[in-house]
PDB file of C-alpha atoms in Angstrom:
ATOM      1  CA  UNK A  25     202.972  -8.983  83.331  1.00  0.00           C
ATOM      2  CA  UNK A  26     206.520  -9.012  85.070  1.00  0.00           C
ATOM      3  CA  UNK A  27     206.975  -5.263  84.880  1.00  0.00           C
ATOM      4  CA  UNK A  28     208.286  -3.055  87.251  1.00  0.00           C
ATOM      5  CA  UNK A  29     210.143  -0.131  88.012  1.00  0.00           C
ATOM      6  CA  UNK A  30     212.980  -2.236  89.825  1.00  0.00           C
ATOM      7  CA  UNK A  31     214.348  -4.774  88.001  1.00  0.00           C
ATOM      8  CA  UNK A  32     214.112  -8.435  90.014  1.00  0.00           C
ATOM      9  CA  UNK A  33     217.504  -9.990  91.793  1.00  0.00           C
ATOM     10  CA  UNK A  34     218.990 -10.073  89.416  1.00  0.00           C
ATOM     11  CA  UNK A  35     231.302 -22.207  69.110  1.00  0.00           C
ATOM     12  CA  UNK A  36     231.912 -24.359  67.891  1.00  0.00           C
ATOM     13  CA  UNK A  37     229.509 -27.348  66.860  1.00  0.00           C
ATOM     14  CA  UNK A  38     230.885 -30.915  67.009  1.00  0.00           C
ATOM     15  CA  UNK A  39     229.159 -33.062  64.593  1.00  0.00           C
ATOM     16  CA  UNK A  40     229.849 -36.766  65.429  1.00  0.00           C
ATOM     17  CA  UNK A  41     230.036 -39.936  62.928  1.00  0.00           C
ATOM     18  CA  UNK A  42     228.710 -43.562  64.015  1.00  0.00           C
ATOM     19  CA  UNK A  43     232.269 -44.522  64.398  1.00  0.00           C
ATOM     20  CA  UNK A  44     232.928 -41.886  66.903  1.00  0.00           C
ATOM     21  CA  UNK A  45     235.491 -39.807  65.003  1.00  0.00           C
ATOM     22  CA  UNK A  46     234.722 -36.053  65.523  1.00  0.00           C
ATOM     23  CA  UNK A  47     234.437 -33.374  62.788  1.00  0.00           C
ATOM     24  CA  UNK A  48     235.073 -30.431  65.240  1.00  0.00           C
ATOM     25  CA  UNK A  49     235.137 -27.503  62.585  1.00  0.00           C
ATOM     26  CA  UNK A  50     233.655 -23.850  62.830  1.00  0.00           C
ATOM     27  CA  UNK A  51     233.422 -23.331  58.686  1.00  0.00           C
ATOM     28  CA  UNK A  52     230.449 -26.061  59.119  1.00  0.00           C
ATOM     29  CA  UNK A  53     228.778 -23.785  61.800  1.00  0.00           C
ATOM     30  CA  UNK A  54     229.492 -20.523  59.675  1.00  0.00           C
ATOM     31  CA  UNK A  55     228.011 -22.615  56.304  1.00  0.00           C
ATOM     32  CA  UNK A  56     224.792 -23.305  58.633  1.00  0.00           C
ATOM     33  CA  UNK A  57     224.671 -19.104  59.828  1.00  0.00           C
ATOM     34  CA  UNK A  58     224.879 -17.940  55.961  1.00  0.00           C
ATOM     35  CA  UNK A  59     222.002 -20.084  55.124  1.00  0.00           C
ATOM     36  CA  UNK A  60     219.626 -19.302  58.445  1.00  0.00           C
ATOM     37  CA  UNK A  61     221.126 -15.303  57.144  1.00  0.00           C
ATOM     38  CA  UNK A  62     220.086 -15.673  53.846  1.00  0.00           C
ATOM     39  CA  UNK A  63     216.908 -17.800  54.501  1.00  0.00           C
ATOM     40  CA  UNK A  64     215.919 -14.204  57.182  1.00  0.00           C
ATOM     41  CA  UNK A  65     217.293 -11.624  54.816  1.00  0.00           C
ATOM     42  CA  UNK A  66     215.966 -13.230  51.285  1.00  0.00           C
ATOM     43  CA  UNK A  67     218.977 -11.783  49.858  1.00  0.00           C
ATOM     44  CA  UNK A  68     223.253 -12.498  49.650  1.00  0.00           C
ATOM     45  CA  UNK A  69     223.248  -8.314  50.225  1.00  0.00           C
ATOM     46  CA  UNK A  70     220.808  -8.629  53.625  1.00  0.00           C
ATOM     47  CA  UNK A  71     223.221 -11.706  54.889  1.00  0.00           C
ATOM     48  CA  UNK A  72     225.638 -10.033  54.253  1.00  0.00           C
ATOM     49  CA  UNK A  73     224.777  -7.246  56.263  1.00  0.00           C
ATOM     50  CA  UNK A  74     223.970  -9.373  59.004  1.00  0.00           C
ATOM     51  CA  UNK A  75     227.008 -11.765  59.154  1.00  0.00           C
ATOM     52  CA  UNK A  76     229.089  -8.526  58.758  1.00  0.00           C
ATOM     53  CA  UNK A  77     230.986 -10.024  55.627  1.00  0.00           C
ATOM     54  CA  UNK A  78     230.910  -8.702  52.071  1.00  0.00           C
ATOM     55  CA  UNK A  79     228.374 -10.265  49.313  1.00  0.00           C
ATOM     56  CA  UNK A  80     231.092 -12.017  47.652  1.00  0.00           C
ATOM     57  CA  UNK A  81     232.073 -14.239  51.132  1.00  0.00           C
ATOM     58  CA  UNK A  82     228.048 -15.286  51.379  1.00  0.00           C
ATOM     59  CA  UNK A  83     228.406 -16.624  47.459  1.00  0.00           C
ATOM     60  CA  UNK A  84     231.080 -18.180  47.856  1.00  0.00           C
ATOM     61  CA  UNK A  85     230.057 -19.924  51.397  1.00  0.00           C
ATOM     62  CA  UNK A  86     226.773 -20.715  49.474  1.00  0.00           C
ATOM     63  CA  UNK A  87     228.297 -22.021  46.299  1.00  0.00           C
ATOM     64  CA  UNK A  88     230.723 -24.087  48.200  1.00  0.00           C
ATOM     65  CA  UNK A  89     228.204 -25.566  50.482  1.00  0.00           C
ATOM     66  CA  UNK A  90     225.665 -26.470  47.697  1.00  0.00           C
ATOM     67  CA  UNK A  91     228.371 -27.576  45.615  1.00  0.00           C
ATOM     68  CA  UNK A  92     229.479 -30.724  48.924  1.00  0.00           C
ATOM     69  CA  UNK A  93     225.837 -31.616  49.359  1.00  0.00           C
ATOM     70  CA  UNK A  94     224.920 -31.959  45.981  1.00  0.00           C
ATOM     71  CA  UNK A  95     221.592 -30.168  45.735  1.00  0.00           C
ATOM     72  CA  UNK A  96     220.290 -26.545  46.033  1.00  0.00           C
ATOM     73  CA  UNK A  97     219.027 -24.369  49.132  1.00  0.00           C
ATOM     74  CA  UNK A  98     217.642 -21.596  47.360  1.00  0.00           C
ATOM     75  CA  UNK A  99     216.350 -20.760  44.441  1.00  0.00           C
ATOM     76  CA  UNK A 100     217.831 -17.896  42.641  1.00  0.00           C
ATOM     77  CA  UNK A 101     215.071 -15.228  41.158  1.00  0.00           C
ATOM     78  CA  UNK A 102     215.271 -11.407  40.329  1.00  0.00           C
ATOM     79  CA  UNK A 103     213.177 -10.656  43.658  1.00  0.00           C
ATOM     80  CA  UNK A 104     215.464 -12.521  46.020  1.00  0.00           C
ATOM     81  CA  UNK A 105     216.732 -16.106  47.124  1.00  0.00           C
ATOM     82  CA  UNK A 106     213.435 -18.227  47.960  1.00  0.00           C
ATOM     83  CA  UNK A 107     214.365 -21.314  49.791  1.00  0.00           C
ATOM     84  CA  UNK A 108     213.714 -24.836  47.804  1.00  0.00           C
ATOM     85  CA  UNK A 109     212.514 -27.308  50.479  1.00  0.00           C
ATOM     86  CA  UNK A 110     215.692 -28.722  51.644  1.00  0.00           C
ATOM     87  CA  UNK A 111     216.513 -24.735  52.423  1.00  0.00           C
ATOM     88  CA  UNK A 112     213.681 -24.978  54.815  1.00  0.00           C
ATOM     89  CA  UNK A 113     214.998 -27.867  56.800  1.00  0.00           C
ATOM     90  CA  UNK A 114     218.390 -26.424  56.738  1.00  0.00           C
ATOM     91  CA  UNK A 115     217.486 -23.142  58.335  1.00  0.00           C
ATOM     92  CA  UNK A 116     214.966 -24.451  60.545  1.00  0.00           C
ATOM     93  CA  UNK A 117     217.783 -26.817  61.614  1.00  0.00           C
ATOM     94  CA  UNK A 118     220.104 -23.707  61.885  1.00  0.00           C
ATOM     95  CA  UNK A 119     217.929 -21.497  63.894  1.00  0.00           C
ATOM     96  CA  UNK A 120     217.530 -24.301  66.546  1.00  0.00           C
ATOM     97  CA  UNK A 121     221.477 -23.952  66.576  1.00  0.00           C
ATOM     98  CA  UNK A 122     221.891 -20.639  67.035  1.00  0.00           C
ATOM     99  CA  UNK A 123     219.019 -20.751  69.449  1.00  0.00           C
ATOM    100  CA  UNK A 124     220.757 -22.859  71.684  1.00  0.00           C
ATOM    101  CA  UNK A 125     224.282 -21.325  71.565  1.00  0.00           C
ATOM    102  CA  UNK A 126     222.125 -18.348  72.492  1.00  0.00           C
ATOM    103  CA  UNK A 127     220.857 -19.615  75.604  1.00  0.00           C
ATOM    104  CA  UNK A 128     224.086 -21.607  76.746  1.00  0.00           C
ATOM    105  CA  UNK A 129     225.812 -17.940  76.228  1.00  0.00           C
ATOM    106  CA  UNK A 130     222.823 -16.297  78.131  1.00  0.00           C
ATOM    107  CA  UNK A 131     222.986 -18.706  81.243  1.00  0.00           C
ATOM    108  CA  UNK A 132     226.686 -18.637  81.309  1.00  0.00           C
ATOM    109  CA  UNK A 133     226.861 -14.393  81.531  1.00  0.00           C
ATOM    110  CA  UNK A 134     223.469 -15.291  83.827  1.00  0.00           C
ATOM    111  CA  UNK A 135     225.485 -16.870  86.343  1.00  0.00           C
ATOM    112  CA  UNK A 136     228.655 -14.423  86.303  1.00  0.00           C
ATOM    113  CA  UNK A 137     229.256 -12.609  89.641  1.00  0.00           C
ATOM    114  CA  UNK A 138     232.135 -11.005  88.646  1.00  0.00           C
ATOM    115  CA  UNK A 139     231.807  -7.206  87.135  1.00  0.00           C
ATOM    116  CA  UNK A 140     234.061  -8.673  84.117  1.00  0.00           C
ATOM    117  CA  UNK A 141     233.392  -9.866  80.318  1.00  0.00           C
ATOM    118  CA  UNK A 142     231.693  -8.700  77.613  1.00  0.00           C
ATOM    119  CA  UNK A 143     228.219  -6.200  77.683  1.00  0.00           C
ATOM    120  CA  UNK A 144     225.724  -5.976  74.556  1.00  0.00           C
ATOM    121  CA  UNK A 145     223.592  -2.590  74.899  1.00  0.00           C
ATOM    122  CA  UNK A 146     221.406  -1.893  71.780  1.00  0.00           C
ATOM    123  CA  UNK A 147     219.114   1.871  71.627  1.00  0.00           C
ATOM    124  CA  UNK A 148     218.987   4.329  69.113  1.00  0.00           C
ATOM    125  CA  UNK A 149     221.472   6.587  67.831  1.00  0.00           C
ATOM    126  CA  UNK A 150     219.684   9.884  69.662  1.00  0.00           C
ATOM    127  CA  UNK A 151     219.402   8.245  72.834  1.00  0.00           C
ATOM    128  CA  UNK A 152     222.802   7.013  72.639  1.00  0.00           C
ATOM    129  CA  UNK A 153     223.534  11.070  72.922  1.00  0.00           C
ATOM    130  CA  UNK A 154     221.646  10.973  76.060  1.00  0.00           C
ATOM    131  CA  UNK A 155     222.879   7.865  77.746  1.00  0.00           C
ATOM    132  CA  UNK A 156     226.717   8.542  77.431  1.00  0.00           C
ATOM    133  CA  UNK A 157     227.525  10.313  80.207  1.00  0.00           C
ATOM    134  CA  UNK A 158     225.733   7.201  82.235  1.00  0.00           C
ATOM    135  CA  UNK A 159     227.944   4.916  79.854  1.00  0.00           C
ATOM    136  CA  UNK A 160     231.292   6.764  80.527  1.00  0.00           C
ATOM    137  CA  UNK A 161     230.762   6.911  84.247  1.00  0.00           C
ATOM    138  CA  UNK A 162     229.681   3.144  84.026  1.00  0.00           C
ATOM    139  CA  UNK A 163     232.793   2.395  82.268  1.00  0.00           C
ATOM    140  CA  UNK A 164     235.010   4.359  84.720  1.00  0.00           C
ATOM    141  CA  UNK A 165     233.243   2.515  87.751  1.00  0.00           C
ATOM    142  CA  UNK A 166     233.824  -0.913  85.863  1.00  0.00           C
ATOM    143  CA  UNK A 167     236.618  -0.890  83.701  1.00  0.00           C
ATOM    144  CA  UNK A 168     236.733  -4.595  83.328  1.00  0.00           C
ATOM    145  CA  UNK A 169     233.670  -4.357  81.937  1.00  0.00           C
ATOM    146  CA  UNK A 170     234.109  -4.028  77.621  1.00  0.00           C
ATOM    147  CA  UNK A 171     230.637  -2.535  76.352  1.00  0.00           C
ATOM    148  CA  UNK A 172     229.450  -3.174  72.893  1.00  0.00           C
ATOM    149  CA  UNK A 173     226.995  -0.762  71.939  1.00  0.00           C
ATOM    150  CA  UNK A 174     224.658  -0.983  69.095  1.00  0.00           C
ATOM    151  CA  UNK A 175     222.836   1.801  67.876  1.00  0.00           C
ATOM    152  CA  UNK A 176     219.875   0.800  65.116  1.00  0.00           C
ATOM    153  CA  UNK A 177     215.813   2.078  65.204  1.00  0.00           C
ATOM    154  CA  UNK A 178     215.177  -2.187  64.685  1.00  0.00           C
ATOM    155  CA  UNK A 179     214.553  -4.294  67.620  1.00  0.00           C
ATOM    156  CA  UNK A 180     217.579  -6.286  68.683  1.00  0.00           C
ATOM    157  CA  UNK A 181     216.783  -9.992  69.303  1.00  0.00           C
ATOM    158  CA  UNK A 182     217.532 -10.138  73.478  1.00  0.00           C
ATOM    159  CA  UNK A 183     216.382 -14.075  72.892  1.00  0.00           C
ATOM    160  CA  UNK A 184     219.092 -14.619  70.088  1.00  0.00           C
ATOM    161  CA  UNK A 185     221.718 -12.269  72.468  1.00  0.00           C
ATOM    162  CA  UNK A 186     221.811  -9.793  69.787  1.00  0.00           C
ATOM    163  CA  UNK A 187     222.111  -7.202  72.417  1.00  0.00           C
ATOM    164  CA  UNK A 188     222.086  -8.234  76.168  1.00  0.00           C
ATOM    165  CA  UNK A 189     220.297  -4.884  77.518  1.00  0.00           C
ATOM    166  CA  UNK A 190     217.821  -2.788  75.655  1.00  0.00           C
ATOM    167  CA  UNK A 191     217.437   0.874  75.830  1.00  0.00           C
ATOM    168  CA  UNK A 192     214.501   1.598  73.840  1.00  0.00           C
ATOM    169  CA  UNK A 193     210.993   3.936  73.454  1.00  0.00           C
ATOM    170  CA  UNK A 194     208.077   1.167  73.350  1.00  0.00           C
ATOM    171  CA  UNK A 195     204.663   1.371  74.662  1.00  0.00           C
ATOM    172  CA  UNK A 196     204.276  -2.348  74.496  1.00  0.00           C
ATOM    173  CA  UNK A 197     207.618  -4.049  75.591  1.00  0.00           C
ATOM    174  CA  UNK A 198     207.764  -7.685  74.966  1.00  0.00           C
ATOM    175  CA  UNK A 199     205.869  -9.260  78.400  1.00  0.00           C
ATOM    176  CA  UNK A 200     208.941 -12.390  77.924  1.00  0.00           C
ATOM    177  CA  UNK A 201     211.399  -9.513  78.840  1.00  0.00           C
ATOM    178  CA  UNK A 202     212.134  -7.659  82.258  1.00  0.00           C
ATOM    179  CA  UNK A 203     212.929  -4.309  82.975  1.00  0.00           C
ATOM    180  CA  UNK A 204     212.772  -1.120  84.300  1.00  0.00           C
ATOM    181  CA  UNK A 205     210.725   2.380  83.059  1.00  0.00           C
ATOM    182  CA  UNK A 206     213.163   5.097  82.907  1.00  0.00           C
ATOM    183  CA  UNK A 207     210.307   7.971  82.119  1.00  0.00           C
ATOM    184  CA  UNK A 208     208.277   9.488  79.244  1.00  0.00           C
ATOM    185  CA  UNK A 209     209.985  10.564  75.811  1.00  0.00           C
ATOM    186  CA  UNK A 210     208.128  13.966  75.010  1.00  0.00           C
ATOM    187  CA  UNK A 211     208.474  15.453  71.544  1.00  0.00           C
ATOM    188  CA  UNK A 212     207.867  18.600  70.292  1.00  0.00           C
ATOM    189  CA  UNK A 213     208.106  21.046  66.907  1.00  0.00           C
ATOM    190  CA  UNK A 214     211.685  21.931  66.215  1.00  0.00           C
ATOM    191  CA  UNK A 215     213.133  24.481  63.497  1.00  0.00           C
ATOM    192  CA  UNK A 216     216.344  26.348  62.967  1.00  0.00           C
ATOM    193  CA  UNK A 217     216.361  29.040  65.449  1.00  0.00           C
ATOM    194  CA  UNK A 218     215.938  32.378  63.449  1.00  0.00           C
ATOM    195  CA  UNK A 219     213.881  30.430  61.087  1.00  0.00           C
ATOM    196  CA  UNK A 220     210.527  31.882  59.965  1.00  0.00           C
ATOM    197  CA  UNK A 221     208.139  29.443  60.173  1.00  0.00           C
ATOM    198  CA  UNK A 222     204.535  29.668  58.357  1.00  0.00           C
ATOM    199  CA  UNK A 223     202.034  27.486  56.698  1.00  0.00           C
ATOM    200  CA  UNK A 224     203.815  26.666  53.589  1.00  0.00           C
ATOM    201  CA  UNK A 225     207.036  26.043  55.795  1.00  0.00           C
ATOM    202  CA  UNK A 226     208.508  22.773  54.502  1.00  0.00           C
ATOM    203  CA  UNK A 227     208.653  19.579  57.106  1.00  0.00           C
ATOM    204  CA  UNK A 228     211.489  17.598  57.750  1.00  0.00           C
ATOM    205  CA  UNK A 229     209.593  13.789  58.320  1.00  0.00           C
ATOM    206  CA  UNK A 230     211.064  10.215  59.056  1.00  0.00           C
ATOM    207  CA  UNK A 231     212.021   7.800  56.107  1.00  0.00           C
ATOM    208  CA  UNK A 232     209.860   4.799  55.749  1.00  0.00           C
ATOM    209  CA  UNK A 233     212.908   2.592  56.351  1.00  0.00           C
ATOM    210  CA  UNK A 234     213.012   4.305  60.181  1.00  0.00           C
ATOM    211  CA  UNK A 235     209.975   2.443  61.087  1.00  0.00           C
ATOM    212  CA  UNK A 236     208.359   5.605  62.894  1.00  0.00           C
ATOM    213  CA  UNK A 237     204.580   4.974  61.965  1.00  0.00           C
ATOM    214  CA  UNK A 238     203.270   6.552  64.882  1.00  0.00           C
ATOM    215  CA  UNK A 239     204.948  10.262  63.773  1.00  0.00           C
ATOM    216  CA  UNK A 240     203.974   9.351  59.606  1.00  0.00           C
ATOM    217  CA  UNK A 241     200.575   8.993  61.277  1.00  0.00           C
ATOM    218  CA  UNK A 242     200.399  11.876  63.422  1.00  0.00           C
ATOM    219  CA  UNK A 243     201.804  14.072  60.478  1.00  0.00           C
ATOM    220  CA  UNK A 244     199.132  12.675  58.276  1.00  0.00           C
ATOM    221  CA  UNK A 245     196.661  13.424  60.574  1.00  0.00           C
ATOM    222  CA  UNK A 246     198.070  17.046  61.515  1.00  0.00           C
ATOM    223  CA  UNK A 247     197.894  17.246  57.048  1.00  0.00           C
ATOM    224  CA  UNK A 248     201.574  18.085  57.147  1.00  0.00           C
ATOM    225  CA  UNK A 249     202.798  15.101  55.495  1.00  0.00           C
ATOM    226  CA  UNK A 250     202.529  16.592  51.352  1.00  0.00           C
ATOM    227  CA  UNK A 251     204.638  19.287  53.097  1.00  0.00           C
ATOM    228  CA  UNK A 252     207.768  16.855  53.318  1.00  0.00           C
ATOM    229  CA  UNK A 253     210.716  18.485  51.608  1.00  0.00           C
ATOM    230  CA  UNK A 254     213.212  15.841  53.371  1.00  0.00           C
ATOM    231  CA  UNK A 255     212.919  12.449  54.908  1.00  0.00           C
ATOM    232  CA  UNK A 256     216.148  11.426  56.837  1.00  0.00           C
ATOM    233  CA  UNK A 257     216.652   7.374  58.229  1.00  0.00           C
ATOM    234  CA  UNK A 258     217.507   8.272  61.645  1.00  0.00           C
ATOM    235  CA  UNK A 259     216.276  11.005  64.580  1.00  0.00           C
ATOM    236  CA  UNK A 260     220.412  12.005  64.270  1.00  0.00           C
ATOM    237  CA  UNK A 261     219.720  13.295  60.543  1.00  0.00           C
ATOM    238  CA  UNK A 262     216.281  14.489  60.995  1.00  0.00           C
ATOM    239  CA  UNK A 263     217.899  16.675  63.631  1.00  0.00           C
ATOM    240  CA  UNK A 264     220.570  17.808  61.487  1.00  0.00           C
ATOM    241  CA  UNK A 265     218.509  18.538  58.292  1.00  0.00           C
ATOM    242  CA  UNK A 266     216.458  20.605  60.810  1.00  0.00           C
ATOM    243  CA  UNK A 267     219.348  22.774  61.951  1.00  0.00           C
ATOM    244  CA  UNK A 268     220.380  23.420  58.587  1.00  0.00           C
ATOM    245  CA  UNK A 269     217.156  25.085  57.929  1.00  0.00           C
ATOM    246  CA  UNK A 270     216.084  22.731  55.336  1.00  0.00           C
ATOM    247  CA  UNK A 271     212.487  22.699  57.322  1.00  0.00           C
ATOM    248  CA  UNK A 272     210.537  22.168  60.705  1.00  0.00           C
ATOM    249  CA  UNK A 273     210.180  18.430  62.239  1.00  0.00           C
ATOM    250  CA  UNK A 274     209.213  16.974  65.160  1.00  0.00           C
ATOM    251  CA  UNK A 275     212.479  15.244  67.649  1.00  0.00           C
ATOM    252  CA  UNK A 276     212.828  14.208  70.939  1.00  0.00           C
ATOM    253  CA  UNK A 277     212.869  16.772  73.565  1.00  0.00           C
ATOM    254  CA  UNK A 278     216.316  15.849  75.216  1.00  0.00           C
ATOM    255  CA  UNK A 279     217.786  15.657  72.104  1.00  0.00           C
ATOM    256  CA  UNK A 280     216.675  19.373  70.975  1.00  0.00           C
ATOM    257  CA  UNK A 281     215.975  21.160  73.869  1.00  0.00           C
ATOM    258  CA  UNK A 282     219.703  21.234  74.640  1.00  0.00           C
ATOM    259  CA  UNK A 283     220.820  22.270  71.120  1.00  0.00           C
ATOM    260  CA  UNK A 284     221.081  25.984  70.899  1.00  0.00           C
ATOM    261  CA  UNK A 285     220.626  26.680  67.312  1.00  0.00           C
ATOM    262  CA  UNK A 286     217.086  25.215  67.608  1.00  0.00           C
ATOM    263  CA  UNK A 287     214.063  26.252  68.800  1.00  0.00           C
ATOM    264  CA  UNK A 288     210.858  24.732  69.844  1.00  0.00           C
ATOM    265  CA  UNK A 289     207.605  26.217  68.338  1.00  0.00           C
ATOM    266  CA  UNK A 290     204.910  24.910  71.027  1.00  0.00           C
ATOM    267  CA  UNK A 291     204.237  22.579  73.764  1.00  0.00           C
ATOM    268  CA  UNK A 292     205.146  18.925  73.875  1.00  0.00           C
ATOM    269  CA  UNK A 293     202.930  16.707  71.711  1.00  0.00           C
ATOM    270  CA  UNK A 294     200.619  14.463  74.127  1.00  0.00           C
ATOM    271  CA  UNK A 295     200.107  11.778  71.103  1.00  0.00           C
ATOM    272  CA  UNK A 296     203.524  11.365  70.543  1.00  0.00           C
ATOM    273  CA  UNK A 297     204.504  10.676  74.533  1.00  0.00           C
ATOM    274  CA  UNK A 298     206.501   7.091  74.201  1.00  0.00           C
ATOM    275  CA  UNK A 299     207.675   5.228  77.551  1.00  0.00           C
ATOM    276  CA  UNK A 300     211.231   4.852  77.661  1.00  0.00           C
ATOM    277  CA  UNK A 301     212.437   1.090  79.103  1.00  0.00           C
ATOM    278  CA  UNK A 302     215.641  -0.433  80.137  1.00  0.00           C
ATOM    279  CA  UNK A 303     215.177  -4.252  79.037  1.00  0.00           C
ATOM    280  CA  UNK A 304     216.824  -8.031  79.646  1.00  0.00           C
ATOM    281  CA  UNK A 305     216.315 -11.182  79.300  1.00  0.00           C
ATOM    282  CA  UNK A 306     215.041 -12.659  82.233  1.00  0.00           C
ATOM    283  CA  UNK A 307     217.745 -15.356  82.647  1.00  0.00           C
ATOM    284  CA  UNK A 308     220.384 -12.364  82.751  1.00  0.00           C
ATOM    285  CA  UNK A 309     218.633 -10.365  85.832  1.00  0.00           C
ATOM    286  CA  UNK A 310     221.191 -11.635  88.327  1.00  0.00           C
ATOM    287  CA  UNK A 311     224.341 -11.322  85.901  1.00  0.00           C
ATOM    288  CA  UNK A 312     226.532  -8.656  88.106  1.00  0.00           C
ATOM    289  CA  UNK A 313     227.523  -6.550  84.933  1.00  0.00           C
ATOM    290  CA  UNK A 314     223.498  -6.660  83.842  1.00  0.00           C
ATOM    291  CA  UNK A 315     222.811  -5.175  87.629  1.00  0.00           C
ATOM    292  CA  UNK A 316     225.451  -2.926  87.824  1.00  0.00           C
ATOM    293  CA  UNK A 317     224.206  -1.420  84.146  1.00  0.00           C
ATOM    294  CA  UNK A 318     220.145  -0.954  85.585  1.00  0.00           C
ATOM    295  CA  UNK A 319     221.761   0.462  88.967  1.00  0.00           C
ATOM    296  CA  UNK A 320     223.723   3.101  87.057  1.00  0.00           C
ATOM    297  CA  UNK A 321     220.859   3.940  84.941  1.00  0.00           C
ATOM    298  CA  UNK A 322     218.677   4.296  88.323  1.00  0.00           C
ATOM    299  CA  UNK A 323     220.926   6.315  89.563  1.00  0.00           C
ATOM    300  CA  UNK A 324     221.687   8.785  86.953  1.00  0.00           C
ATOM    301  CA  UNK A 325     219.645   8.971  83.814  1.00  0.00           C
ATOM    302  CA  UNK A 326     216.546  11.380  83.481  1.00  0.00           C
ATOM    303  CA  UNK A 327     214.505  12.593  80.808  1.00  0.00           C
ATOM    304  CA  UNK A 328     213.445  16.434  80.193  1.00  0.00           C
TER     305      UNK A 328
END
C-alpha cells in the first residue's frame, strides 16, 4: 500500500499516409471520442452527457462517420447501441488514444514547477460546502492557478485526468492512487428542528442513482427503509427535503450540524463512519499546483 498521511515529494492526432502527407485534423479525434462515448455509455443520450454536446451532435458525428467508412459501429436496438465487431476495434483503438493523451497531459502538469495552469478537483456537492473556504483561500494564495471543480457522487477517472485531485469518502481508495486522510465523515439522524419525530415519522433516503448502498443497507437493516416518503439524488437535496419537514434522514455531520433549522436526534452512527481522502495520481505528486492544493488542505480543513 502507498498510503499515508503526507503525501510523497511531490490534441490533436496526426494520422500519417505511406506517402508522408499528414492529415492533421481534430474532427477525426472527436469522431474516435463519440464512438469510445457511446461504446461506455450504450446510448447517443449517455455520450452525450459525457462529451458535453447535445444528442443531435453525437448522431450526426455517428452518421457521418459510418457513412465515410462504409460499414456500421453499432447496432441500433430499443435497449441501447450494442457495438457490431468493428465497434469493438474502434473503441478499443480509441481508448488506447485517449489513454495516452491522458498520460502525456499527466506527465506534462507532473513536471510543472510553476504555481500556474489549469487544476481538476472532483468531490461531492456537500463536501464542496465544506471545502470552499480552503478553495477560496487557495485561490487567493495562487491566483494563477484556474480551478475546475467537479462536483458528482461517481468516481472521476484520475487515470483518464478526469479530475486531477480527488476529494472523496472511501474506505477502500484505489492502492494505484496516492494521498492523504483528511479524517472520519460521521453521520447522524437529522430532522427539521421543531419537528416531532415518532415511529411512523416518514424518512427522507438516498435515490438508487446516488450510489449510497452502505446507508440503503443500514436503513434496511435499522427497518426504516418502507418508511421512505422521499428519495433525493444528492446529500444537497436530501438535506433540503429534510429542512422542509418532508421527513427525518441521515447526512453528514459538517454539513448539518452547522445548519440551524436542523436538529440531530442521537449520537453519530458508528456503521456509517467513512474515511475522508485527498487523492492523485502518482505521476502528479511533485506538480507544484498538486502540492500547493494537499498543503492547503493540511493546513486548514477539519471535520466535526
Amino acid at each position: 500500500m502507498r498510503w499515508s498521511n503526507v503525501i510523497p515529494d511531490i490534441g490533436k492526432w496526426s494520422l500519417q499516409k505511406s506517402t508522408g502527407a499528414v492529415m492533421n485534423t481534430s474532427s477525426q479525434w472527436d469522431d474516435f471520442r463519440v464512438v469510445l462515448a457511446i461504446a461506455e455509455s450504450g446510448s447517443l443520450s449517455g455520450a452525450a452527457r459525457i462529451l458535453g454536446v447535445n444528442h443531435a451532435t453525437v448522431y450526426r458525428r455517428l452518421e457521418k462517420l459510418e457513412t465515410r467508412a462504409g460499414v456500421r459501429l453499432f447496432e441500433r436496438a430499443a435497449s441501447g447501441y450494442a457495438m457490431t465487431p468493428t465497434g469493438e476495434a474502434i473503441a478499443e483503438r480509441a481508448k488506447r488514444m485517449r489513454d495516452t493523451v491522458a498520460d502525456a497531459e499527466r506527465y506534462l502538469l507532473g513536471q510543472a514547477a510553476s504555481l500556474t495552469g489549469t487544476l481538476r478537483l472532483t468531490t461531492t456537492d456537500a463536501l464542496l460546502n465544506a471545502a470552499m473556504p480552503v478553495l477560496a483561500e487557495f485561490r487567493r494564495a495562487h491566483p494563477c492557478i484556474v480551478l475546475e471543480i467537479t462536483t458528482s457522487s461517481e468516481r472521476h477517472n484520475l487515470t483518464r485526468r478526469d479530475a486531477d485531485v480527488a476529494l472523496r469518502p472511501t474506505a477502500n481508495p484505489p492502492e494505484h492512487w496516492i494521498g492523504k486522510s483528511l479524517g472520519v465523515i460521521r453521520q447522524a439522524i437529522y430532522a427539521a428542528r421543531g419537528m416531532a419525530v415518532n415511529a411512523d415519522t416518514p424518512w427522507v433516503g438516498p435515490d438508487v442513482v446516488m450510489g449510497y448502498r452502505t446507508l440503503e443497507r443500514w436503513m434496511e437493516d435499522e427497518d426504516v427503509a418502507s418508511l421512505v416518503g422521499v428519495r433525493a439524488d444528492s446529500t444537497i437535496g436530501m438535506a433540503s427535503a429534510i429542512r422542509a419537514g418532508m421527513g427525518q434522514g441521515v447526512l453528514p455531520c459538517y454539513l448539518a450540524d452547522p445548519i440551524s433549522d436542523l436538529q440531530r436526534l442521537g449520537k453519530p452512527i458508528p456503521a456509517l463512519e467513512t474515511p475522508l481522502w485527498l487523492l492523485t495520481h502518482p505521476d502528479l505528486r511533485r506538480a507544484a499546483s498538486v502540492r500547493a492544493l494537499f498543503e492547503a488542505f493540511s493546513q486548514s480543513f477539519s471535520l466535526p
